[in-house]
CSV table of C-alpha atoms and ligand atoms in Angstrom, one decimal:
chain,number,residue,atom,x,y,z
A,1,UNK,CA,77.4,104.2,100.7
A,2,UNK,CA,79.6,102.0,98.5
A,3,UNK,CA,78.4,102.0,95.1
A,4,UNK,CA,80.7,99.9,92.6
A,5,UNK,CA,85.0,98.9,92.4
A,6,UNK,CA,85.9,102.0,90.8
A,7,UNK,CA,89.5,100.4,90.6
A,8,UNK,CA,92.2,98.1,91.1
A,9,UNK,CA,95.5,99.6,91.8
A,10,UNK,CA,98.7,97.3,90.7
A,11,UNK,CA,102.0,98.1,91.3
A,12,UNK,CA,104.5,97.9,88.8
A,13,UNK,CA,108.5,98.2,88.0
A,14,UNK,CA,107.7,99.8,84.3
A,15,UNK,CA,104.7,101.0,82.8
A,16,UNK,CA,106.2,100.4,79.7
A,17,UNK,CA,106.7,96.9,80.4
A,18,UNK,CA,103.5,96.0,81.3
A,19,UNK,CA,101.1,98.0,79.1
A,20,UNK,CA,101.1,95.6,75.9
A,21,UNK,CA,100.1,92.8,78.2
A,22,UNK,CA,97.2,94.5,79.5
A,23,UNK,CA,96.4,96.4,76.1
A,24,UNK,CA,97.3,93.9,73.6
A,25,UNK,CA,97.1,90.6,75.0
A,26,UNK,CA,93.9,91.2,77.5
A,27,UNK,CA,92.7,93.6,75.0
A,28,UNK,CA,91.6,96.4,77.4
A,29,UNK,CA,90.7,100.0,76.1
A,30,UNK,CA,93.9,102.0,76.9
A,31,UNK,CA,92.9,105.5,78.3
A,32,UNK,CA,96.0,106.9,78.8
A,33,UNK,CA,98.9,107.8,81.7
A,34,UNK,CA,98.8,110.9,83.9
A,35,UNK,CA,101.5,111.5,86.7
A,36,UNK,CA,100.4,112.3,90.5
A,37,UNK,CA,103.2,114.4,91.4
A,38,UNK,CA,101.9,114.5,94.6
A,39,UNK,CA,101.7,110.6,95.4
A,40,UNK,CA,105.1,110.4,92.8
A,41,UNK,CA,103.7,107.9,90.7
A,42,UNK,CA,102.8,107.6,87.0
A,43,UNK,CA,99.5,105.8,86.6
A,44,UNK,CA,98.4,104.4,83.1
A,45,UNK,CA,94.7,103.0,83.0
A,46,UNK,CA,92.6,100.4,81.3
A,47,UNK,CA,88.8,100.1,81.4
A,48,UNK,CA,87.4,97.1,82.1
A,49,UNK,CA,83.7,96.9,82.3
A,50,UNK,CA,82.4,99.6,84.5
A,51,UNK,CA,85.2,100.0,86.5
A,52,UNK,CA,89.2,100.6,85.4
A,53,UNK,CA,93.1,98.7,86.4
A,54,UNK,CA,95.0,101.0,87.3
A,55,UNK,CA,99.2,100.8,86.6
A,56,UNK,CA,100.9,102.5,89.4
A,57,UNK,CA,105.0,103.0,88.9
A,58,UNK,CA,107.1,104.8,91.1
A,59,UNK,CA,108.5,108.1,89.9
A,60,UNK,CA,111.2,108.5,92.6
A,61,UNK,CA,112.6,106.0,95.3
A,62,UNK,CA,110.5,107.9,97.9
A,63,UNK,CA,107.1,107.2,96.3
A,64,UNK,CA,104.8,104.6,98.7
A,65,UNK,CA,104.8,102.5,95.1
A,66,UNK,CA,108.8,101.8,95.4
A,67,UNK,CA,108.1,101.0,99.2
A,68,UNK,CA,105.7,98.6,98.6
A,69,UNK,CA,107.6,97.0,95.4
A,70,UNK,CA,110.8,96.9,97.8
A,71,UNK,CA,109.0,95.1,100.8
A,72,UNK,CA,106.4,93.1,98.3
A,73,UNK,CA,107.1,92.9,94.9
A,74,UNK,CA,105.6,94.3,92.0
A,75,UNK,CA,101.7,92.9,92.2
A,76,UNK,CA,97.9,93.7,93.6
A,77,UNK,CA,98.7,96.9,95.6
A,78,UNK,CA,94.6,98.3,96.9
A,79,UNK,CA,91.2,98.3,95.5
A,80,UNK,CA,88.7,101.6,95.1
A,81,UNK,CA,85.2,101.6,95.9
A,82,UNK,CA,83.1,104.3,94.9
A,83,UNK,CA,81.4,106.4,97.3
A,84,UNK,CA,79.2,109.4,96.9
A,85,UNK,CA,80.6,111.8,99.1
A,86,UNK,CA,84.6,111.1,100.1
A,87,UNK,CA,84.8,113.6,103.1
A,88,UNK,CA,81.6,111.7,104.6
A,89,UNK,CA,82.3,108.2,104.1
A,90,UNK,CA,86.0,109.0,106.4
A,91,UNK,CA,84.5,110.5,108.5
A,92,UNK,CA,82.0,107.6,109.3
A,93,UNK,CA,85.4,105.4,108.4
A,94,UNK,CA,86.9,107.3,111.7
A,95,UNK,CA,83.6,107.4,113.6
A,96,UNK,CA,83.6,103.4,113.6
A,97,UNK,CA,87.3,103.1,115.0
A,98,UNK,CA,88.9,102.0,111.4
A,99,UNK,CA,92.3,103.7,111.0
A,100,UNK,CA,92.8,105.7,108.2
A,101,UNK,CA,95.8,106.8,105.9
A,102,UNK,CA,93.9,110.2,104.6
A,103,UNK,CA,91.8,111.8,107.4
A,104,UNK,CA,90.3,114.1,104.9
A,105,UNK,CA,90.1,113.2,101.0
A,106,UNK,CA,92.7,114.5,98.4
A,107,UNK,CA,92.9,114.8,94.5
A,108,UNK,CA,93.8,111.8,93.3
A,109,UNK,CA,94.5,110.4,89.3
A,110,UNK,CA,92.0,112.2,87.1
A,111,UNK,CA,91.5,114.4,89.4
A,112,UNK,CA,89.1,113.1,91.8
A,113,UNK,CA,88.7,113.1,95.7
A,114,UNK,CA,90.4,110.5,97.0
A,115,UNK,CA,91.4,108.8,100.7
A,116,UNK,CA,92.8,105.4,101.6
A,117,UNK,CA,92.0,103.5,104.6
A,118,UNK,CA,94.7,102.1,106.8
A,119,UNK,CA,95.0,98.2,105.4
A,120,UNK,CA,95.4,97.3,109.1
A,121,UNK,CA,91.6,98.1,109.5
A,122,UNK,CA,90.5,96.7,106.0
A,123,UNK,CA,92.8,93.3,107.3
A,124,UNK,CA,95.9,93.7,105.0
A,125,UNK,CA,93.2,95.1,101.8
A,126,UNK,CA,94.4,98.4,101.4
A,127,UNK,CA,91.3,100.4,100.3
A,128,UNK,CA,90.8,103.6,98.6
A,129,UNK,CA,87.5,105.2,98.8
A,130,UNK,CA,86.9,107.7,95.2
A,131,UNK,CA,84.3,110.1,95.0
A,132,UNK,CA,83.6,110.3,90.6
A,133,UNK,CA,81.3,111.9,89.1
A,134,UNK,CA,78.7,110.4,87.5
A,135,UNK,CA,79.4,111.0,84.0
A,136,UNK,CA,82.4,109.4,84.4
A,137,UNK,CA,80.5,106.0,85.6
A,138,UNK,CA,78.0,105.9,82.8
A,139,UNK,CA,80.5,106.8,79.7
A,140,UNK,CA,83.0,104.8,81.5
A,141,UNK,CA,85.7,107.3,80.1
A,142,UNK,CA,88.9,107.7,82.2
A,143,UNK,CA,90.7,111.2,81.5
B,201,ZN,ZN1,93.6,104.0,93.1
């Protein structure tokens, strides 16, 4: 079911800020910045390897991003697995008692199904499951 880290998802105070030290000091292909106005967050991502970082920075004080900077600090905020089919792998997720944040998936950054498992069930790890298409694994090109 799991089939690589798609992700890691970092929280951060500014994009701005941070980009150079992922882009020019660690030297990681810069793909670009999209906004989720649904999650309000502005994501800027890096590839690294086969899989990607992920920026996250809050776009308004109610985004989960300033809620978790506020009770945590800016730092580590989830990991993504890939799955093949999103809708199936939470529904087993719920089948098997693990508590989930997205009961059904939704469209995450670059546009792909998305949902996020309760970090009480993953044991403080909060986990995203993404469902990419596979031309997106093998050129390893974000949007
Ligand atoms: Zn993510």
């Amino acid at each position: 079911m799991i089939k690589k880290l798609s992700h890691i998802g970092i929280a951060v105070r500014s994009l701005s800020e941070q980009i150079p030290y992922y882009r020019d000091f660690l030297g990681l292909p810069y793909l670009g910045e999209e906004t989720v106005e649904e999650q309000k967050v502005r994501v800027a991502l890096f590839q690294l390897g086969e899989s990607r970082i992920e920026l996250l920075e809050a776009t308004s004080p109610e985004s989960p991003i300033a809620k978790f900077i506020e009770t945590k600090g800016p730092g580590l905020h989830h990991i993504a697995l890939n799955v093949d089919d999103c809708a199936a792998a939470l529904k087993k997720a719920a089948e098997e008692h693990i508590r989930l944040i997205d009961q059904t998936p939704r469209i995450g950054a670059e546009g792909f199904k998305i949902g996020f498992l309760h970090p009480k069930s993953s044991f403080g790890v909060l986990t995203e499951f993404i469902e990419e298409p596979e031309i997106h694994n093998e050129k390893g090109q974000g949007i």
